[in-house]
Amino acid sequence: MQLADILYSQGFGTRRVCHGLVQAALVEFAWGDGPWQRADDAAQWLPVDEAAQPPLRLRVQGQIWPYHAKAYVMLHKPAGTECSQKPSAYPSIYTLLPGPLRQRPVKGGQPGVQAIGRLDQDTTGLLLLSDDGAFIHRMSSPRHHVPKVYEVHARHAVTPAQIEQLRQGVVLHDARAGQTVRADAIEQHSPTHISLTLHAGKYHQVKRMIAAVGNRVEALHRSRIGALQLPEDLAPGQWRWLQPEQLALLLHKA
């Protein structure tokens, strides 16, 4: 692939902008931990097979960027942010990402990576983002039954009767007659803290389920999607590329 096309695919601007970056001597490339080479020809051909080793790395205006044909990232969503490109009241989670992830070209869609599902503005925890439509569908479609684990901190002690109701199924206030939703698994850690596993999610579902049994959610945190646990060393507001083994684990379990 020509260098200008590589830069364009990674979200560094239009092809014209990418040509300009090379002409201005602002682009370097390296293979793995090898030495950096200054790029002087936007039409230079570089192999981009991600299966090949060592992998291609770019340094654009001093920013080091590993080449990825498709982007798969995790984000520790902080409270007070919205999972929307056009937030209504709080900052967008997309402002936490670097420009190239927000500008990656997508055929027939909005540029950049997209959040896979949404978390409420006051909900924290693990969020996946990608520009791979097939992966987004596989992770979000109820048909694939990808489990998601939520840490629920309730206002009042969660009683055995309430836990049994959540296991058996509750009726949400705006649901069709006879339609119930239930937790796939529940673990109680303290009187007011439970872990709730769901395979499908509706609008405010966890909060509405807890309300349906006569309690209230005070804090909500998503700790796991499929087999992927939110890393302890990923602080709120930080993002990270998914490693091949993490991606394989997600796809294997989905």
mmCIF file of C-alpha atoms in Angstrom:
data_model
loop_
_atom_site.group_PDB
_atom_site.id
_atom_site.type_symbol
_atom_site.label_atom_id
_atom_site.label_comp_id
_atom_site.label_asym_id
_atom_site.label_seq_id
_atom_site.Cartn_x
_atom_site.Cartn_y
_atom_site.Cartn_z
ATOM 1 C CA MET A 1 0.000 0.000 0.000
ATOM 2 C CA GLN A 2 1.265 3.486 -0.793
ATOM 3 C CA LEU A 3 2.365 5.497 2.233
ATOM 4 C CA ALA A 4 -0.203 8.257 1.624
ATOM 5 C CA ASP A 5 -2.974 5.637 1.535
ATOM 6 C CA ILE A 6 -1.659 4.085 4.763
ATOM 7 C CA LEU A 7 -1.750 7.458 6.517
ATOM 8 C CA TYR A 8 -5.253 8.110 5.176
ATOM 9 C CA SER A 9 -6.482 4.701 6.379
ATOM 10 C CA GLN A 10 -5.165 5.434 9.873
ATOM 11 C CA GLY A 11 -7.083 8.701 10.176
ATOM 12 C CA PHE A 12 -4.335 11.275 9.619
ATOM 13 C CA GLY A 13 -6.460 13.345 7.237
ATOM 14 C CA THR A 14 -7.437 13.408 3.595
ATOM 15 C CA ARG A 15 -5.069 11.963 1.034
ATOM 16 C CA ARG A 16 -4.042 15.499 0.125
ATOM 17 C CA VAL A 17 -3.239 16.241 3.772
ATOM 18 C CA CYS A 18 -1.296 12.976 4.028
ATOM 19 C CA HIS A 19 0.753 13.862 0.954
ATOM 20 C CA GLY A 20 1.516 17.200 2.588
ATOM 21 C CA LEU A 21 2.668 15.535 5.804
ATOM 22 C CA VAL A 22 5.181 13.455 3.871
ATOM 23 C CA GLN A 23 6.359 16.428 1.803
ATOM 24 C CA ALA A 24 6.885 18.411 5.011
ATOM 25 C CA ALA A 25 9.109 15.600 6.365
ATOM 26 C CA LEU A 26 6.708 14.971 9.240
ATOM 27 C CA VAL A 27 6.357 11.211 8.712
ATOM 28 C CA GLU A 28 8.660 8.384 9.773
ATOM 29 C CA PHE A 29 8.138 4.630 9.800
ATOM 30 C CA ALA A 30 9.746 1.633 11.447
ATOM 31 C CA TRP A 31 9.339 -2.122 11.639
ATOM 32 C CA GLY A 32 8.801 -3.311 15.191
ATOM 33 C CA ASP A 33 11.531 -1.903 17.424
ATOM 34 C CA GLY A 34 13.782 -1.200 14.439
ATOM 35 C CA PRO A 35 15.226 2.209 13.554
ATOM 36 C CA TRP A 36 13.002 5.035 12.344
ATOM 37 C CA GLN A 37 13.241 5.954 8.666
ATOM 38 C CA ARG A 38 12.263 9.380 7.368
ATOM 39 C CA ALA A 39 9.621 9.146 4.628
ATOM 40 C CA ASP A 40 10.291 11.295 1.575
ATOM 41 C CA ASP A 41 7.901 9.814 -0.994
ATOM 42 C CA ALA A 42 4.133 9.650 -0.422
ATOM 43 C CA ALA A 43 3.892 7.022 -3.161
ATOM 44 C CA GLN A 44 6.390 4.713 -1.456
ATOM 45 C CA TRP A 45 5.008 1.177 -1.190
ATOM 46 C CA LEU A 46 5.026 -0.476 2.242
ATOM 47 C CA PRO A 47 3.713 -3.949 3.117
ATOM 48 C CA VAL A 48 0.925 -3.752 5.698
ATOM 49 C CA ASP A 49 0.123 -7.387 6.456
ATOM 50 C CA GLU A 50 -0.606 -7.313 10.199
ATOM 51 C CA ALA A 51 0.174 -11.013 10.431
ATOM 52 C CA ALA A 52 3.738 -10.286 9.323
ATOM 53 C CA GLN A 53 6.384 -9.625 11.939
ATOM 54 C CA PRO A 54 7.727 -7.196 12.894
ATOM 55 C CA PRO A 55 4.696 -4.876 12.562
ATOM 56 C CA LEU A 56 4.666 -1.479 10.908
ATOM 57 C CA ARG A 57 4.795 1.600 13.128
ATOM 58 C CA LEU A 58 4.328 5.215 12.092
ATOM 59 C CA ARG A 59 5.531 8.434 13.676
ATOM 60 C CA VAL A 60 3.526 11.407 12.437
ATOM 61 C CA GLN A 61 4.400 14.850 13.762
ATOM 62 C CA GLY A 62 6.049 13.094 16.696
ATOM 63 C CA GLN A 63 3.016 10.891 17.449
ATOM 64 C CA ILE A 64 3.824 7.165 17.394
ATOM 65 C CA TRP A 65 1.031 5.105 15.848
ATOM 66 C CA PRO A 66 0.919 1.310 15.266
ATOM 67 C CA TYR A 67 -0.681 0.344 11.969
ATOM 68 C CA HIS A 68 -4.039 -1.434 12.302
ATOM 69 C CA ALA A 69 -6.153 -2.335 9.283
ATOM 70 C CA LYS A 70 -9.190 -2.247 11.601
ATOM 71 C CA ALA A 71 -9.394 -0.511 14.956
ATOM 72 C CA TYR A 72 -10.452 -2.429 18.072
ATOM 73 C CA VAL A 73 -10.088 -0.494 21.302
ATOM 74 C CA MET A 74 -11.364 -0.497 24.856
ATOM 75 C CA LEU A 75 -12.165 2.607 26.878
ATOM 76 C CA HIS A 76 -12.724 3.040 30.599
ATOM 77 C CA LYS A 77 -15.726 5.340 30.422
ATOM 78 C CA PRO A 78 -15.772 7.907 33.212
ATOM 79 C CA ALA A 79 -18.901 9.347 34.794
ATOM 80 C CA GLY A 80 -20.240 12.572 33.343
ATOM 81 C CA THR A 81 -19.735 11.622 29.691
ATOM 82 C CA GLU A 82 -22.109 10.668 26.890
ATOM 83 C CA CYS A 83 -21.672 7.879 24.322
ATOM 84 C CA SER A 84 -22.744 10.183 21.501
ATOM 85 C CA GLN A 85 -21.030 12.088 18.719
ATOM 86 C CA LYS A 86 -23.467 14.930 19.433
ATOM 87 C CA PRO A 87 -23.874 15.035 23.226
ATOM 88 C CA SER A 88 -26.742 17.002 24.713
ATOM 89 C CA ALA A 89 -25.494 17.909 28.192
ATOM 90 C CA TYR A 90 -22.155 16.253 28.965
ATOM 91 C CA PRO A 91 -18.831 15.865 27.124
ATOM 92 C CA SER A 92 -18.665 13.121 24.502
ATOM 93 C CA ILE A 93 -16.580 10.012 25.147
ATOM 94 C CA TYR A 94 -15.094 10.605 21.686
ATOM 95 C CA THR A 95 -13.185 13.627 23.024
ATOM 96 C CA LEU A 96 -11.155 11.124 25.079
ATOM 97 C CA LEU A 97 -9.777 9.528 21.901
ATOM 98 C CA PRO A 98 -6.918 10.776 19.726
ATOM 99 C CA GLY A 99 -7.693 12.422 16.394
ATOM 100 C CA PRO A 100 -6.772 9.448 14.175
ATOM 101 C CA LEU A 101 -9.323 7.201 15.911
ATOM 102 C CA ARG A 102 -12.000 9.858 15.427
ATOM 103 C CA GLN A 103 -11.116 10.433 11.778
ATOM 104 C CA ARG A 104 -10.551 6.924 10.412
ATOM 105 C CA PRO A 105 -12.395 6.657 7.071
ATOM 106 C CA VAL A 106 -15.405 4.344 7.037
ATOM 107 C CA LYS A 107 -17.198 3.442 3.813
ATOM 108 C CA GLY A 108 -20.782 4.622 3.809
ATOM 109 C CA GLY A 109 -20.753 5.622 7.464
ATOM 110 C CA GLN A 110 -19.657 8.230 9.943
ATOM 111 C CA PRO A 111 -15.854 8.522 10.151
ATOM 112 C CA GLY A 112 -14.008 7.131 13.126
ATOM 113 C CA VAL A 113 -14.525 4.309 15.574
ATOM 114 C CA GLN A 114 -18.018 3.789 16.958
ATOM 115 C CA ALA A 115 -19.044 2.805 20.475
ATOM 116 C CA ILE A 116 -20.518 -0.700 20.665
ATOM 117 C CA GLY A 117 -23.632 -0.068 22.700
ATOM 118 C CA ARG A 118 -24.004 2.821 25.110
ATOM 119 C CA LEU A 119 -23.616 3.515 28.791
ATOM 120 C CA ASP A 120 -25.604 6.239 30.558
ATOM 121 C CA GLN A 121 -23.806 9.480 31.344
ATOM 122 C CA ASP A 122 -23.428 8.506 35.024
ATOM 123 C CA THR A 123 -22.464 4.869 34.317
ATOM 124 C CA THR A 124 -18.770 3.987 34.274
ATOM 125 C CA GLY A 125 -16.762 1.051 33.007
ATOM 126 C CA LEU A 126 -15.774 -0.988 29.993
ATOM 127 C CA LEU A 127 -16.734 0.258 26.539
ATOM 128 C CA LEU A 128 -15.610 -1.255 23.230
ATOM 129 C CA LEU A 129 -15.162 0.837 20.090
ATOM 130 C CA SER A 130 -14.356 -0.199 16.533
ATOM 131 C CA ASP A 131 -14.647 0.710 12.864
ATOM 132 C CA ASP A 132 -15.318 -2.915 11.903
ATOM 133 C CA GLY A 133 -19.030 -3.216 11.160
ATOM 134 C CA ALA A 134 -19.087 -7.015 11.403
ATOM 135 C CA PHE A 135 -17.400 -6.921 14.818
ATOM 136 C CA ILE A 136 -19.771 -4.210 16.055
ATOM 137 C CA HIS A 137 -22.763 -6.306 14.989
ATOM 138 C CA ARG A 138 -21.383 -9.470 16.569
ATOM 139 C CA MET A 139 -20.748 -7.757 19.902
ATOM 140 C CA SER A 140 -24.040 -5.860 20.033
ATOM 141 C CA SER A 141 -26.618 -8.167 18.454
ATOM 142 C CA PRO A 142 -28.852 -9.941 21.018
ATOM 143 C CA ARG A 143 -28.659 -13.000 18.764
ATOM 144 C CA HIS A 144 -25.054 -13.600 19.803
ATOM 145 C CA HIS A 145 -25.821 -13.427 23.554
ATOM 146 C CA VAL A 146 -22.617 -11.649 24.587
ATOM 147 C CA PRO A 147 -22.777 -11.416 28.412
ATOM 148 C CA LYS A 148 -22.131 -8.100 30.119
ATOM 149 C CA VAL A 149 -21.436 -7.817 33.844
ATOM 150 C CA TYR A 150 -22.548 -4.763 35.797
ATOM 151 C CA GLU A 151 -21.544 -3.812 39.319
ATOM 152 C CA VAL A 152 -24.670 -2.440 40.969
ATOM 153 C CA HIS A 153 -24.481 -0.346 44.128
ATOM 154 C CA ALA A 154 -28.019 0.030 45.440
ATOM 155 C CA ARG A 155 -29.454 2.607 47.806
ATOM 156 C CA HIS A 156 -30.937 -0.045 50.081
ATOM 157 C CA ALA A 157 -29.830 -3.573 50.950
ATOM 158 C CA VAL A 158 -30.688 -6.006 48.170
ATOM 159 C CA THR A 159 -32.786 -8.687 49.813
ATOM 160 C CA PRO A 160 -32.920 -12.396 48.917
ATOM 161 C CA ALA A 161 -36.484 -11.833 47.708
ATOM 162 C CA GLN A 162 -35.350 -9.077 45.351
ATOM 163 C CA ILE A 163 -32.521 -11.234 44.004
ATOM 164 C CA GLU A 164 -34.962 -14.056 43.344
ATOM 165 C CA GLN A 165 -37.259 -11.631 41.514
ATOM 166 C CA LEU A 166 -34.369 -10.505 39.321
ATOM 167 C CA ARG A 167 -33.508 -14.139 38.542
ATOM 168 C CA GLN A 168 -37.086 -15.083 37.717
ATOM 169 C CA GLY A 169 -37.811 -11.954 35.680
ATOM 170 C CA VAL A 170 -39.396 -8.574 36.268
ATOM 171 C CA VAL A 171 -41.798 -6.461 34.233
ATOM 172 C CA LEU A 172 -40.466 -3.052 33.265
ATOM 173 C CA HIS A 173 -42.954 -0.225 33.514
ATOM 174 C CA ASP A 174 -43.218 0.374 29.733
ATOM 175 C CA ALA A 175 -42.949 -3.263 28.619
ATOM 176 C CA ARG A 176 -45.619 -5.087 26.648
ATOM 177 C CA ALA A 177 -48.089 -7.107 28.698
ATOM 178 C CA GLY A 178 -46.500 -10.312 29.940
ATOM 179 C CA GLN A 179 -43.000 -9.368 28.774
ATOM 180 C CA THR A 180 -40.330 -9.835 31.424
ATOM 181 C CA VAL A 181 -36.563 -9.376 31.619
ATOM 182 C CA ARG A 182 -34.283 -11.294 33.947
ATOM 183 C CA ALA A 183 -30.680 -11.430 35.073
ATOM 184 C CA ASP A 184 -28.667 -14.325 33.679
ATOM 185 C CA ALA A 185 -26.505 -14.443 36.820
ATOM 186 C CA ILE A 186 -26.324 -12.569 40.122
ATOM 187 C CA GLU A 187 -23.581 -12.467 42.720
ATOM 188 C CA GLN A 188 -23.936 -10.575 45.990
ATOM 189 C CA HIS A 189 -20.773 -8.962 47.404
ATOM 190 C CA SER A 190 -22.284 -6.895 50.233
ATOM 191 C CA PRO A 191 -25.790 -5.943 51.336
ATOM 192 C CA THR A 192 -25.914 -3.119 48.759
ATOM 193 C CA HIS A 193 -23.496 -4.408 46.082
ATOM 194 C CA ILE A 194 -24.407 -7.070 43.526
ATOM 195 C CA SER A 195 -22.954 -8.144 40.165
ATOM 196 C CA LEU A 196 -25.627 -8.528 37.501
ATOM 197 C CA THR A 197 -25.023 -10.383 34.214
ATOM 198 C CA LEU A 198 -27.196 -9.609 31.178
ATOM 199 C CA HIS A 199 -27.051 -10.949 27.624
ATOM 200 C CA ALA A 200 -29.260 -8.232 26.139
ATOM 201 C CA GLY A 201 -29.658 -4.621 27.117
ATOM 202 C CA LYS A 202 -32.488 -2.142 26.722
ATOM 203 C CA TYR A 203 -32.583 1.544 27.574
ATOM 204 C CA HIS A 204 -31.646 2.030 31.274
ATOM 205 C CA GLN A 205 -32.332 -1.691 31.749
ATOM 206 C CA VAL A 206 -30.295 -2.308 34.909
ATOM 207 C CA LYS A 207 -31.692 0.773 36.644
ATOM 208 C CA ARG A 208 -35.224 -0.125 35.637
ATOM 209 C CA MET A 209 -34.823 -3.734 36.788
ATOM 210 C CA ILE A 210 -33.600 -2.626 40.209
ATOM 211 C CA ALA A 211 -36.452 -0.117 40.422
ATOM 212 C CA ALA A 212 -38.935 -2.867 39.494
ATOM 213 C CA VAL A 213 -38.010 -4.816 42.641
ATOM 214 C CA GLY A 214 -38.411 -1.766 44.873
ATOM 215 C CA ASN A 215 -34.819 -0.553 45.112
ATOM 216 C CA ARG A 216 -32.703 2.132 43.429
ATOM 217 C CA VAL A 217 -29.304 2.201 41.708
ATOM 218 C CA GLU A 218 -26.883 4.642 43.319
ATOM 219 C CA ALA A 219 -23.861 3.759 41.148
ATOM 220 C CA LEU A 220 -23.434 1.511 38.110
ATOM 221 C CA HIS A 221 -20.221 0.174 36.573
ATOM 222 C CA ARG A 222 -19.711 -2.294 33.698
ATOM 223 C CA SER A 223 -16.796 -4.544 34.600
ATOM 224 C CA ARG A 224 -16.850 -7.138 31.822
ATOM 225 C CA ILE A 225 -17.983 -7.780 28.248
ATOM 226 C CA GLY A 226 -17.890 -11.400 27.179
ATOM 227 C CA ALA A 227 -14.591 -12.821 28.433
ATOM 228 C CA LEU A 228 -12.926 -9.399 28.542
ATOM 229 C CA GLN A 229 -12.475 -7.876 32.003
ATOM 230 C CA LEU A 230 -11.800 -4.160 32.410
ATOM 231 C CA PRO A 231 -8.067 -4.008 33.271
ATOM 232 C CA GLU A 232 -7.335 -2.692 36.747
ATOM 233 C CA ASP A 233 -4.568 -0.474 35.393
ATOM 234 C CA LEU A 234 -6.808 1.262 32.845
ATOM 235 C CA ALA A 235 -7.889 4.452 34.595
ATOM 236 C CA PRO A 236 -11.170 6.283 33.907
ATOM 237 C CA GLY A 237 -10.855 8.233 30.671
ATOM 238 C CA GLN A 238 -8.026 6.077 29.309
ATOM 239 C CA TRP A 239 -8.191 3.899 26.189
ATOM 240 C CA ARG A 240 -6.115 0.994 24.902
ATOM 241 C CA TRP A 241 -5.800 -1.132 21.761
ATOM 242 C CA LEU A 242 -7.213 -4.632 22.120
ATOM 243 C CA GLN A 243 -4.443 -7.200 21.907
ATOM 244 C CA PRO A 244 -4.883 -10.062 19.385
ATOM 245 C CA GLU A 245 -5.479 -12.565 22.170
ATOM 246 C CA GLN A 246 -8.164 -10.336 23.725
ATOM 247 C CA LEU A 247 -9.889 -9.917 20.374
ATOM 248 C CA ALA A 248 -9.738 -13.660 19.747
ATOM 249 C CA LEU A 249 -11.211 -14.326 23.190
ATOM 250 C CA LEU A 250 -14.116 -11.948 22.535
ATOM 251 C CA LEU A 251 -14.873 -13.473 19.147
ATOM 252 C CA HIS A 252 -14.548 -17.035 20.425
ATOM 253 C CA LYS A 253 -17.064 -16.429 23.197
ATOM 254 C CA ALA A 254 -19.480 -14.371 21.076
#
